[in-house]
Coordinates of C-alpha atoms in Angstrom, one line a residue:
Chain A
M1 CA -3.2 -15.5 39.6
S2 CA -0.3 -17.5 38.1
I3 CA 0.9 -16.3 34.7
R4 CA 2.0 -19.0 32.3
N5 CA 3.9 -18.7 29.1
H6 CA 1.8 -17.1 26.4
Y7 CA 3.8 -18.3 23.4
F8 CA 2.2 -21.7 23.4
P9 CA -1.6 -21.9 22.8
R10 CA -3.5 -23.6 25.5
T11 CA -6.8 -24.6 23.8
S12 CA -7.2 -27.5 21.4
A13 CA -8.4 -25.2 18.6
G14 CA -5.6 -22.8 19.3
K15 CA -3.0 -25.5 19.0
K16 CA -4.5 -26.8 15.8
A17 CA -4.8 -23.4 14.2
T18 CA -1.2 -22.4 15.2
L19 CA 0.3 -25.7 14.0
I20 CA -1.6 -25.7 10.7
F21 CA -0.8 -22.1 10.0
L22 CA 2.9 -22.6 10.7
I23 CA 3.1 -25.7 8.5
L24 CA 1.4 -23.8 5.7
M25 CA 3.9 -21.0 6.2
L26 CA 6.7 -23.4 5.8
L27 CA 5.2 -24.6 2.5
V28 CA 5.7 -21.1 1.1
Q29 CA 9.2 -20.6 2.4
P30 CA 12.6 -21.8 1.2
P31 CA 13.6 -24.5 0.6
I32 CA 10.2 -26.0 -0.2
V33 CA 9.0 -23.1 -2.5
F34 CA 12.3 -23.3 -4.5
W35 CA 11.9 -27.1 -4.8
V36 CA 8.4 -26.6 -6.1
D37 CA 9.6 -24.0 -8.7
E38 CA 12.6 -26.2 -9.8
N39 CA 10.7 -29.5 -10.2
L40 CA 7.2 -28.5 -11.2
R41 CA 7.9 -25.6 -13.4
N42 CA 6.4 -27.1 -16.5
I43 CA 3.1 -27.9 -15.0
W44 CA 0.3 -25.3 -15.6
I45 CA -3.0 -25.3 -13.7
S46 CA -6.0 -23.6 -15.2
G47 CA -3.8 -21.5 -17.5
T48 CA -1.5 -20.2 -14.8
P49 CA 2.0 -21.4 -13.8
F50 CA 2.1 -24.1 -11.1
L51 CA 4.1 -21.9 -8.7
Y52 CA 1.5 -19.1 -8.9
S53 CA -1.4 -21.5 -8.3
Y54 CA 0.5 -23.3 -5.6
L55 CA 1.3 -20.1 -3.7
A56 CA -2.2 -18.7 -4.1
T57 CA -3.8 -22.0 -2.8
V58 CA -1.6 -22.0 0.3
Y59 CA -2.2 -18.3 1.0
F60 CA -6.0 -18.8 0.8
V61 CA -5.9 -21.9 3.0
Q62 CA -3.9 -19.8 5.5
I63 CA -6.6 -17.1 5.4
G64 CA -9.1 -20.0 5.9
V65 CA -7.2 -21.0 9.0
L66 CA -7.5 -17.5 10.5
I67 CA -11.2 -17.4 9.7
W68 CA -11.6 -20.9 11.3
A69 CA -9.8 -19.6 14.4
L70 CA -12.2 -16.7 14.6
W71 CA -15.1 -19.0 14.2
K72 CA -13.8 -21.2 17.0
K73 CA -13.2 -18.1 19.2
V74 CA -9.5 -18.9 19.6
Chain B
M1 CA 9.1 10.4 -18.7
G2 CA 9.6 11.2 -22.4
S3 CA 7.5 8.5 -24.0
L4 CA 4.8 9.2 -21.5
E5 CA 4.5 12.8 -22.4
K6 CA 4.0 11.9 -26.1
G7 CA 1.1 9.6 -25.2
V8 CA -0.8 12.2 -23.2
T9 CA -3.6 13.7 -25.3
L10 CA -5.5 16.7 -24.3
E11 CA -8.5 14.7 -23.4
T12 CA -6.6 12.2 -21.3
W13 CA -4.8 14.8 -19.2
V14 CA -7.9 16.9 -18.7
V15 CA -9.9 13.9 -17.5
A16 CA -7.1 12.4 -15.4
T17 CA -6.3 15.7 -13.7
G18 CA -10.0 16.5 -13.3
L19 CA -10.7 13.2 -11.6
I20 CA -7.7 13.6 -9.2
F21 CA -8.9 17.1 -8.3
A22 CA -12.5 15.9 -7.8
Y23 CA -11.1 13.3 -5.5
I24 CA -9.1 15.9 -3.6
A25 CA -12.1 18.1 -3.2
F26 CA -14.1 15.2 -1.8
T27 CA -11.4 14.5 0.8
I28 CA -11.5 18.2 1.9
V29 CA -15.3 18.0 2.3
I30 CA -14.9 14.9 4.5
G31 CA -12.3 16.7 6.6
F32 CA -14.8 19.5 7.3
V33 CA -17.6 17.1 8.1
A34 CA -15.3 15.2 10.5
N35 CA -14.4 18.5 12.1
R36 CA -18.0 19.1 13.0
A37 CA -18.1 15.8 14.8
L38 CA -14.9 16.4 16.7
A39 CA -14.9 16.7 20.5
V40 CA -12.2 18.7 22.2
D41 CA -10.7 15.6 23.6
M42 CA -7.2 14.0 23.1
E43 CA -8.6 10.5 22.6
D44 CA -11.2 11.7 20.2
F45 CA -8.7 13.7 18.1
L46 CA -5.8 11.2 18.3
L47 CA -7.5 7.8 18.6
Y48 CA -11.0 8.3 17.1
G49 CA -12.3 8.0 20.7
R50 CA -11.3 4.3 20.7
K51 CA -14.6 3.6 18.9
A52 CA -13.5 2.5 15.4
G53 CA -15.8 -0.3 14.1
F54 CA -14.9 -3.1 11.8
V55 CA -15.6 -1.6 8.4
V56 CA -13.9 1.8 9.1
L57 CA -10.9 0.2 10.8
Y58 CA -10.6 -2.5 8.1
L59 CA -10.5 0.0 5.2
S60 CA -8.3 2.4 7.1
V61 CA -5.7 -0.4 7.9
V62 CA -5.6 -1.8 4.4
A63 CA -5.5 1.7 2.8
T64 CA -2.7 2.7 5.1
Y65 CA -0.8 -0.5 4.7
H66 CA -0.9 -0.3 0.9
S67 CA 0.9 2.9 -0.2
A68 CA 1.9 4.2 -3.6
F69 CA 4.2 1.3 -3.8
A70 CA 1.3 -1.2 -4.1
F71 CA 0.1 0.7 -7.1
L72 CA 3.2 1.6 -8.9
G73 CA 6.1 -0.2 -7.2
S74 CA 4.5 -3.7 -7.2
S75 CA 3.8 -3.6 -10.9
G76 CA 7.4 -2.5 -11.4
F77 CA 8.6 -5.4 -9.3
F78 CA 6.6 -8.0 -11.3
Y79 CA 7.9 -6.3 -14.5
T80 CA 11.6 -6.6 -13.4
H81 CA 11.7 -9.7 -11.1
G82 CA 8.8 -11.7 -12.3
I83 CA 6.5 -14.1 -10.5
G84 CA 8.8 -14.1 -7.4
F85 CA 6.9 -11.0 -6.2
W86 CA 3.9 -13.2 -5.7
Q87 CA 5.9 -13.9 -2.5
A88 CA 4.0 -10.8 -1.3
G89 CA 1.3 -13.2 -0.1
T90 CA 3.6 -14.5 2.6
W91 CA 3.8 -11.2 4.3
T92 CA 0.2 -10.1 3.7
V93 CA -1.1 -13.3 5.3
L94 CA 1.4 -13.0 8.2
V95 CA 0.1 -9.4 8.8
G96 CA -3.3 -11.0 9.4
A97 CA -1.9 -13.5 11.9
I98 CA 0.1 -10.9 13.7
T99 CA -2.9 -8.6 14.0
Y100 CA -5.0 -11.6 15.2
T101 CA -2.5 -12.6 18.0
L102 CA -0.4 -9.5 18.8
G103 CA -2.8 -6.7 17.8
V104 CA -5.5 -7.9 20.1
R105 CA -3.0 -7.8 23.0
I106 CA -1.9 -4.3 22.1
W107 CA -5.6 -3.2 22.0
A108 CA -6.3 -4.8 25.4
L109 CA -3.4 -3.1 27.1
G110 CA -4.2 0.3 25.4
K111 CA -7.8 0.1 26.6
K112 CA -6.9 -0.9 30.2
F113 CA -4.1 1.6 30.7
S114 CA -5.1 4.3 28.3
Y115 CA -2.0 4.0 26.1
M116 CA -2.0 6.2 23.1
T117 CA 1.4 5.5 21.5
P118 CA 3.8 2.5 21.3
A119 CA 6.1 4.4 23.6
D120 CA 3.4 4.7 26.3
M121 CA 3.1 0.9 26.5
L122 CA 6.8 0.1 26.4
A123 CA 7.9 2.8 28.9
D124 CA 5.2 1.6 31.3
F125 CA 6.3 -2.0 31.2
Y126 CA 10.0 -1.4 31.2
E127 CA 9.7 1.4 33.8
S128 CA 12.0 3.6 31.8
E129 CA 11.9 7.1 30.4
A130 CA 14.9 6.2 28.2
V131 CA 12.8 3.5 26.6
R132 CA 10.1 6.1 26.0
I133 CA 12.4 8.6 24.4
V134 CA 14.2 6.0 22.2
V135 CA 11.0 4.4 21.0
A136 CA 9.4 7.8 20.3
L137 CA 12.4 8.9 18.4
V138 CA 12.7 5.6 16.5
S139 CA 9.0 5.8 15.7
V140 CA 9.2 9.3 14.3
F141 CA 12.6 9.0 12.6
F142 CA 11.9 5.9 10.6
T143 CA 8.5 7.0 9.5
I144 CA 9.1 10.7 8.8
L145 CA 11.1 9.5 5.8
Y146 CA 7.9 7.9 4.4
I147 CA 6.3 11.3 4.3
Q148 CA 9.0 12.1 1.7
V149 CA 8.4 8.9 -0.2
Q150 CA 4.6 9.3 -0.3
A151 CA 4.8 13.0 -1.1
Q152 CA 7.2 12.3 -3.9
G153 CA 4.8 9.6 -5.2
L154 CA 1.9 12.1 -5.1
G155 CA 3.9 14.7 -6.9
Y156 CA 4.9 12.2 -9.5
I157 CA 1.3 10.9 -10.1
I158 CA -0.2 14.4 -10.5
S159 CA 2.7 15.4 -12.8
V160 CA 2.2 12.3 -14.9
A161 CA -1.6 12.7 -15.0
S162 CA -1.3 16.3 -16.2
G163 CA 1.4 15.5 -18.8
D164 CA 3.8 17.7 -16.8
R165 CA 1.5 20.7 -17.0
I166 CA 1.5 20.6 -13.2
S167 CA 5.1 20.5 -11.9
F168 CA 6.2 17.7 -9.6
E169 CA 7.0 20.3 -6.9
F170 CA 3.6 22.0 -7.1
G171 CA 1.8 18.6 -7.2
T172 CA 3.6 17.6 -4.0
F173 CA 2.8 20.8 -2.4
I174 CA -0.9 20.7 -3.2
L175 CA -1.3 17.1 -1.9
L176 CA 0.7 17.7 1.3
V177 CA -1.4 20.7 2.1
V178 CA -4.7 18.8 1.4
A179 CA -3.7 15.8 3.5
S180 CA -2.5 17.9 6.4
G181 CA -5.5 20.2 6.1
Y182 CA -8.1 17.5 6.6
L183 CA -6.0 15.9 9.3
M184 CA -5.8 19.2 11.3
A185 CA -9.5 19.8 10.8
G186 CA -10.9 16.5 11.8
G187 CA -8.1 14.5 13.5
L188 CA -8.0 10.8 13.1
R189 CA -11.7 10.7 12.4
A190 CA -11.0 12.6 9.1
V191 CA -8.2 10.3 8.3
Y192 CA -10.4 7.2 8.9
W193 CA -13.3 8.6 6.9
T194 CA -11.1 9.5 3.9
D195 CA -9.3 6.1 4.2
V196 CA -12.7 4.4 3.7
I197 CA -13.1 6.2 0.4
Q198 CA -9.4 5.7 -0.5
G199 CA -9.4 2.0 0.3
I200 CA -12.4 1.3 -1.9
W201 CA -11.2 3.5 -4.7
M202 CA -7.7 2.1 -4.9
Y203 CA -9.0 -1.5 -4.8
V204 CA -11.6 -1.0 -7.6
A205 CA -9.2 1.1 -9.6
V206 CA -6.3 -1.4 -9.6
W207 CA -8.6 -4.3 -10.4
V208 CA -10.4 -2.5 -13.2
G209 CA -7.1 -1.3 -14.6
G210 CA -5.4 -4.7 -14.5
L211 CA -8.4 -6.5 -16.2
V212 CA -9.0 -3.8 -18.8
L213 CA -5.3 -3.8 -19.8
S214 CA -5.1 -7.6 -19.9
Y215 CA -8.1 -7.8 -22.2
R216 CA -7.1 -5.0 -24.4
L217 CA -3.5 -6.2 -24.8
F218 CA -3.8 -10.0 -24.7
G219 CA -7.5 -10.9 -24.9
G220 CA -7.7 -11.8 -21.2
P221 CA -5.6 -12.9 -18.2
L222 CA -5.2 -16.5 -19.4
N223 CA -3.9 -15.4 -22.8
L224 CA -1.6 -12.9 -20.9
W225 CA 0.0 -15.8 -19.0
K226 CA 0.4 -17.7 -22.2
E227 CA 2.2 -14.8 -23.9
V228 CA 4.5 -14.3 -20.9
R229 CA 5.3 -18.0 -21.1
I230 CA 6.3 -17.7 -24.7
A231 CA 8.0 -14.3 -24.7
R232 CA 9.5 -14.1 -21.2
P233 CA 9.8 -17.5 -19.5
D234 CA 12.6 -16.1 -17.3
L235 CA 9.9 -14.1 -15.5
L236 CA 8.0 -17.2 -14.4
S237 CA 10.7 -18.9 -12.3
L238 CA 12.8 -18.2 -9.2
P239 CA 15.0 -16.3 -8.4
G240 CA 13.9 -14.1 -11.4
P241 CA 15.8 -12.6 -14.3
E242 CA 18.1 -10.6 -12.1
G243 CA 18.5 -13.2 -9.4
F244 CA 16.7 -11.0 -6.8
F245 CA 14.5 -13.6 -5.0
T246 CA 17.2 -15.7 -3.3
P247 CA 16.0 -17.8 -0.3
G248 CA 17.5 -15.3 2.1
M249 CA 15.6 -12.4 0.4
W250 CA 12.4 -14.4 0.3
M251 CA 12.4 -15.0 4.1
G252 CA 13.8 -11.6 4.9
M253 CA 11.0 -9.8 3.0
T254 CA 8.4 -12.0 4.7
I255 CA 9.6 -10.7 8.1
A256 CA 10.5 -7.1 7.2
L257 CA 7.3 -6.3 5.4
S258 CA 5.0 -7.9 7.9
F259 CA 6.4 -7.2 11.4
G260 CA 8.4 -4.3 10.1
I261 CA 5.4 -2.4 8.8
I262 CA 2.9 -3.4 11.6
L263 CA 5.3 -2.1 14.3
Q264 CA 5.5 1.3 12.7
P265 CA 3.4 3.8 14.7
H266 CA 0.8 4.6 12.0
I267 CA -0.3 0.9 12.0
M268 CA 0.3 0.1 15.7
I269 CA -1.7 3.1 16.9
R270 CA -4.7 1.8 14.9
Y271 CA -4.9 -1.2 17.2
Y272 CA -5.6 1.2 20.1
T273 CA -8.5 2.8 18.2
A274 CA -10.7 -0.4 17.8
A275 CA -14.0 -0.5 19.5
S276 CA -13.4 -4.0 20.8
G277 CA -10.9 -6.9 20.8
K278 CA -13.4 -8.8 18.5
T279 CA -13.0 -6.0 15.9
I280 CA -9.2 -6.6 15.9
K281 CA -9.7 -10.4 15.5
W282 CA -12.0 -9.9 12.6
L283 CA -9.5 -7.5 11.2
G284 CA -6.7 -10.1 11.5
A285 CA -8.7 -12.8 9.9
T286 CA -9.9 -10.8 6.9
T287 CA -7.4 -8.1 6.0
P288 CA -5.1 -10.5 4.1
I289 CA -7.9 -11.0 1.6
F290 CA -7.7 -7.3 0.6
L291 CA -3.9 -7.0 1.0
L292 CA -3.2 -10.2 -1.0
T293 CA -5.7 -9.9 -3.8
L294 CA -4.5 -6.3 -4.7
Y295 CA -1.4 -8.0 -6.1
I296 CA -3.3 -10.2 -8.5
P297 CA -4.1 -7.3 -11.0
T298 CA -0.6 -5.7 -10.4
A299 CA 0.9 -9.0 -11.5
L300 CA -1.1 -8.8 -14.7
V301 CA 0.1 -5.3 -15.3
G302 CA 3.7 -6.0 -14.5
L303 CA 4.1 -9.3 -16.3
G304 CA 1.9 -8.2 -19.3
G305 CA 3.8 -4.9 -19.4
A306 CA 7.1 -6.8 -19.6
V307 CA 5.8 -8.4 -22.8
A308 CA 3.9 -5.5 -24.3
L309 CA 6.3 -2.7 -23.4
P310 CA 9.8 -4.1 -22.6
G311 CA 12.9 -2.0 -21.8
L312 CA 11.4 0.8 -19.6
S313 CA 14.2 2.7 -17.9
N314 CA 12.0 3.1 -14.8
P315 CA 9.8 0.0 -14.3
D316 CA 7.6 1.7 -11.7
Q317 CA 6.1 3.7 -14.6
I318 CA 4.7 0.6 -16.3
F319 CA 1.2 1.0 -15.0
P320 CA 0.7 4.7 -16.1
E321 CA 2.7 4.0 -19.3
L322 CA 0.2 1.2 -20.3
L323 CA -2.8 3.3 -19.3
F324 CA -1.8 6.3 -21.4
R325 CA -1.1 4.1 -24.4
F326 CA -3.9 1.6 -24.2
A327 CA -6.7 2.6 -21.8
P328 CA -9.5 5.2 -22.3
A329 CA -9.1 8.6 -20.7
W330 CA -11.8 8.1 -18.0
L331 CA -10.1 4.9 -16.9
T332 CA -6.7 6.5 -16.8
G333 CA -8.1 9.3 -14.6
L334 CA -9.9 6.8 -12.4
I335 CA -6.8 4.8 -11.8
L336 CA -4.4 7.6 -11.3
A337 CA -6.9 9.1 -8.8
G338 CA -6.8 5.6 -7.1
A339 CA -3.0 5.8 -7.0
T340 CA -3.4 9.3 -5.4
A341 CA -5.7 7.7 -2.9
A342 CA -3.2 5.0 -2.1
A343 CA -0.4 7.4 -1.5
M344 CA -2.6 10.0 0.5
S345 CA -4.1 7.3 2.8
T346 CA -0.6 6.3 3.9
L347 CA 0.7 9.9 4.0
D348 CA -2.1 11.2 6.2
S349 CA -1.7 8.3 8.6
I350 CA 2.0 8.8 8.9
L351 CA 1.4 12.5 9.6
H352 CA -1.1 11.6 12.2
A353 CA 1.1 9.0 13.9
N354 CA 4.1 11.4 14.0
M355 CA 1.8 14.1 15.4
T356 CA 0.5 11.8 18.0
V357 CA 3.9 10.5 19.1
L358 CA 5.5 14.0 19.2
T359 CA 2.5 15.6 21.0
R360 CA 2.0 12.8 23.5
D361 CA 5.5 11.4 24.1
I362 CA 7.6 14.5 23.9
Y363 CA 5.5 17.8 24.0
Q364 CA 3.1 16.7 26.7
R365 CA 5.5 14.5 28.7
Y366 CA 8.5 16.8 28.9
F367 CA 7.6 20.3 28.0
F368 CA 4.0 21.2 28.9
P369 CA 2.6 18.4 31.0
K370 CA -0.5 19.9 32.6
R371 CA -2.4 21.9 29.9
T372 CA -5.9 21.6 28.6
A373 CA -7.0 19.1 25.9
S374 CA -7.6 22.1 23.6
H375 CA -3.9 23.2 24.1
Y376 CA -2.6 19.8 23.0
L377 CA -5.0 19.7 20.0
W378 CA -3.5 23.0 18.8
A379 CA 0.0 21.8 19.6
G380 CA -0.7 18.7 17.5
R381 CA -1.8 20.9 14.6
G382 CA 1.3 23.0 14.8
I383 CA 3.4 19.9 14.8
V384 CA 1.6 18.7 11.6
M385 CA 2.5 22.0 9.9
V386 CA 6.2 21.5 10.8
L387 CA 6.1 17.9 9.6
V388 CA 4.5 19.1 6.3
L389 CA 7.2 21.7 5.8
V390 CA 10.0 19.1 6.6
G391 CA 8.2 16.6 4.3
Y392 CA 8.0 19.1 1.5
I393 CA 11.7 20.1 1.7
L394 CA 12.8 16.5 1.8
S395 CA 10.6 15.7 -1.2
V396 CA 11.8 18.4 -3.5
K397 CA 15.4 18.6 -2.5
T398 CA 17.9 15.8 -3.1
F399 CA 20.0 14.9 -0.1
N400 CA 22.4 11.9 -0.6
V401 CA 22.0 10.9 3.0
L402 CA 18.3 10.5 2.5
V403 CA 18.8 7.6 0.1
T404 CA 20.6 5.8 2.9
L405 CA 18.0 6.7 5.5
V406 CA 15.1 5.6 3.3
A407 CA 16.8 2.3 2.8
L408 CA 17.2 1.9 6.5
S409 CA 13.7 2.9 7.3
G410 CA 12.0 -0.3 6.0
S411 CA 13.6 -2.4 8.7
G412 CA 13.9 0.3 11.3
A413 CA 10.6 -0.3 13.2
L414 CA 11.4 -4.0 13.1
Q415 CA 13.9 -3.3 15.9
L416 CA 11.0 -2.7 18.3
L417 CA 9.9 -6.3 18.0
P418 CA 11.7 -7.9 21.0
A419 CA 10.6 -5.0 23.2
I420 CA 7.0 -5.4 22.1
L421 CA 6.9 -9.2 22.4
G422 CA 8.4 -8.8 25.9
V423 CA 5.3 -6.7 26.9
C424 CA 2.7 -8.7 25.1
Y425 CA 3.7 -12.3 25.6
P426 CA 4.2 -13.2 29.3
V427 CA 7.1 -15.6 30.0
R428 CA 8.8 -16.7 33.2
K429 CA 11.8 -14.4 32.7
P430 CA 10.7 -11.2 30.8
F431 CA 13.1 -9.0 28.9
T432 CA 14.6 -6.1 30.8
K433 CA 15.0 -2.4 29.9
A434 CA 18.8 -2.8 29.5
G435 CA 18.1 -5.8 27.3
V436 CA 15.8 -4.1 24.9
L437 CA 17.8 -0.9 24.8
L438 CA 21.1 -2.7 24.0
G439 CA 19.3 -5.1 21.6
M440 CA 17.9 -2.1 19.7
S441 CA 21.3 -0.4 19.6
V442 CA 23.0 -3.5 18.2
G443 CA 20.1 -4.1 15.8
F444 CA 20.5 -0.6 14.3
C445 CA 24.2 -1.0 14.0
T446 CA 23.8 -4.3 12.3
L447 CA 21.1 -2.9 10.0
Y448 CA 23.4 -0.1 8.9
W449 CA 26.1 -2.7 8.1
A450 CA 23.8 -5.2 6.4
L451 CA 22.0 -2.5 4.3
V452 CA 24.5 0.2 3.6
I453 CA 28.1 -1.0 4.1
S454 CA 27.6 -4.6 2.8
P455 CA 24.1 -4.9 1.4
H456 CA 22.3 -8.1 2.3
P457 CA 25.4 -10.2 3.2
F458 CA 25.4 -13.8 1.8
G459 CA 22.0 -13.1 0.0
V460 CA 20.2 -12.8 3.4
H461 CA 18.0 -9.7 3.8
A462 CA 19.3 -7.1 6.2
A463 CA 16.2 -7.4 8.3
M464 CA 17.1 -10.9 9.3
W465 CA 20.6 -9.9 10.3
S466 CA 19.5 -7.0 12.3
L467 CA 16.6 -8.7 14.0
G468 CA 18.8 -11.8 14.8
T469 CA 21.5 -9.8 16.5
N470 CA 18.9 -7.6 18.3
V471 CA 17.1 -10.7 19.7
M472 CA 20.3 -12.4 20.8
T473 CA 21.6 -9.3 22.5
C474 CA 18.3 -8.7 24.2
M475 CA 18.0 -12.2 25.5
I476 CA 21.6 -12.4 26.8
T477 CA 21.5 -9.0 28.4
S478 CA 18.1 -9.6 30.0
R479 CA 19.5 -12.7 31.8
F480 CA 22.1 -10.6 33.6
T481 CA 20.2 -7.3 34.3
K482 CA 17.4 -6.2 36.6
P483 CA 13.9 -6.7 35.3
S484 CA 11.0 -4.3 35.9
S485 CA 9.3 -4.5 39.3
A486 CA 7.2 -7.5 40.1
S487 CA 4.2 -5.3 40.6
T488 CA 4.4 -3.8 37.1
I489 CA 5.0 -7.2 35.4
K490 CA 2.1 -8.6 37.4
R491 CA -0.2 -5.6 36.5
I492 CA 0.5 -5.8 32.8
H493 CA 1.0 -9.5 32.3
G494 CA -1.8 -10.2 34.7
T495 CA -4.1 -8.1 32.5
L496 CA -3.2 -10.1 29.5
E497 CA -3.6 -13.4 31.3
E498 CA -7.1 -12.4 32.5
Y499 CA -8.1 -11.0 29.1
I500 CA -6.8 -13.8 26.9
Y501 CA -7.5 -16.8 29.2
G502 CA -9.9 -15.4 31.8
S503 CA -13.0 -13.3 31.6
G504 CA -12.2 -11.6 28.3
E505 CA -13.2 -8.0 27.6
S506 CA -15.2 -7.7 30.8
S507 CA -11.8 -7.7 32.6
L508 CA -10.9 -4.5 30.8
E509 CA -13.9 -2.6 31.8
E510 CA -13.3 -2.5 35.6
I511 CA -10.6 0.2 35.6
N512 CA -12.1 2.4 32.9

């Protein structure tokens, strides 16, 4: 049996899940998260600061990606 | 603790202490019930017989992951540094992804080759007893300090709950004895069963506490946010009032508190215990929900506390301070028992992990290799008693060196990352034993420099510095040193190839 590199997903669903998860992770890391804080600080969503809602939304979408990967049997 | 003592009425301390002791009594009963189900078998005692189902494993992992810090420390972090601590979501979500991808591989290798400890797996792949000893010692050294941290947390909680009627030292002693008692009686089964109760209790307690306090003090969470905006707008922006959340700290905490905690033996061993790989994947996809949402109420407590009760000398006291001042006695007791649960669930798991590593990797391997399972079970119990004694001494005595060691411990297990990735992710040119050993050595030296001598240089978390130098050293050294034998690499990486991309779990059943 030939053993290929395991760092890169091979299935289509695996590639999609990995790519989306990593992009979402970038959205909650510097410098983007600091840009969001700096420029959208005065916006409030549903009574909470934009940064709080923004981070929460990305986190829950990331969890959604993990659940989607589970559903697709990645 | 002065202001706290004044706020403790007779009724509150009686109810709070009573609920904590009721909880403790309950865990003792569980320990005895688990003992009756125990088989005289190493895998049963140390690994729950590799039969942990989703619900038990889920609650055990989350309860273990969240320690006393999640209860007391995270509120204190929001209190001091503001909304930046909501960054916690990055590492809790990453914990799920790591479990989903790496955890399932660790489980598969454990099942196929009967690994019980992290050192079992690494020594087998790198064909090195030096790797086994180093990994075992690192595993124990960097987690034994957490026994002290959790035991101190327990002593503090019981001392606060009783209004100092029970001393910190006696509280620490009682809770260490109880946690070690049910561990010795029922092994990992007792730890898992108590973790189920502890996980539910801590989650309910922190949510109820956060909501009740926000309604009592501000008329609800939305009004709380409004008040924070008016009174303390500095808490609602980055990098926070004290400039803590710099970009380097943000990224470093994401790595250190995800990989760094997962690679500690008390979490990693849990992967071996799952009933199936599917259980691990379910775990990965859903644990972030619990881990993340626990920080929603602690944000309310910390941020609301900064408005309602500013100027606390020890911000970690904000949750109990608010409870004693503004919450009913029964709720205060319920929540402090929940904090006890959070600390005990981590403490018992660390005791268990250290017992497993010392029994399996040191005692059985090098001192008494061919004894009965019963012999090793009793040896493990003896090791727990020694660990408790060490933990108690560390908890009640102040050693200056410990402050340094505890600071180091958070990123210590992170240094195992290159070695573990080398086993679990096949590549054309795998890491070598010389590479991982030298990488770890350089990583530890860098960690000491970046955490103790010159803390977080250029605003970048020490974890990033140490991991960076570790990985670079490991990669460069591995290019020029001899890898493990082709047969070993093929055996282990072939198993992963077949499991992940071949016939799945049926490929693991053949040998066992």
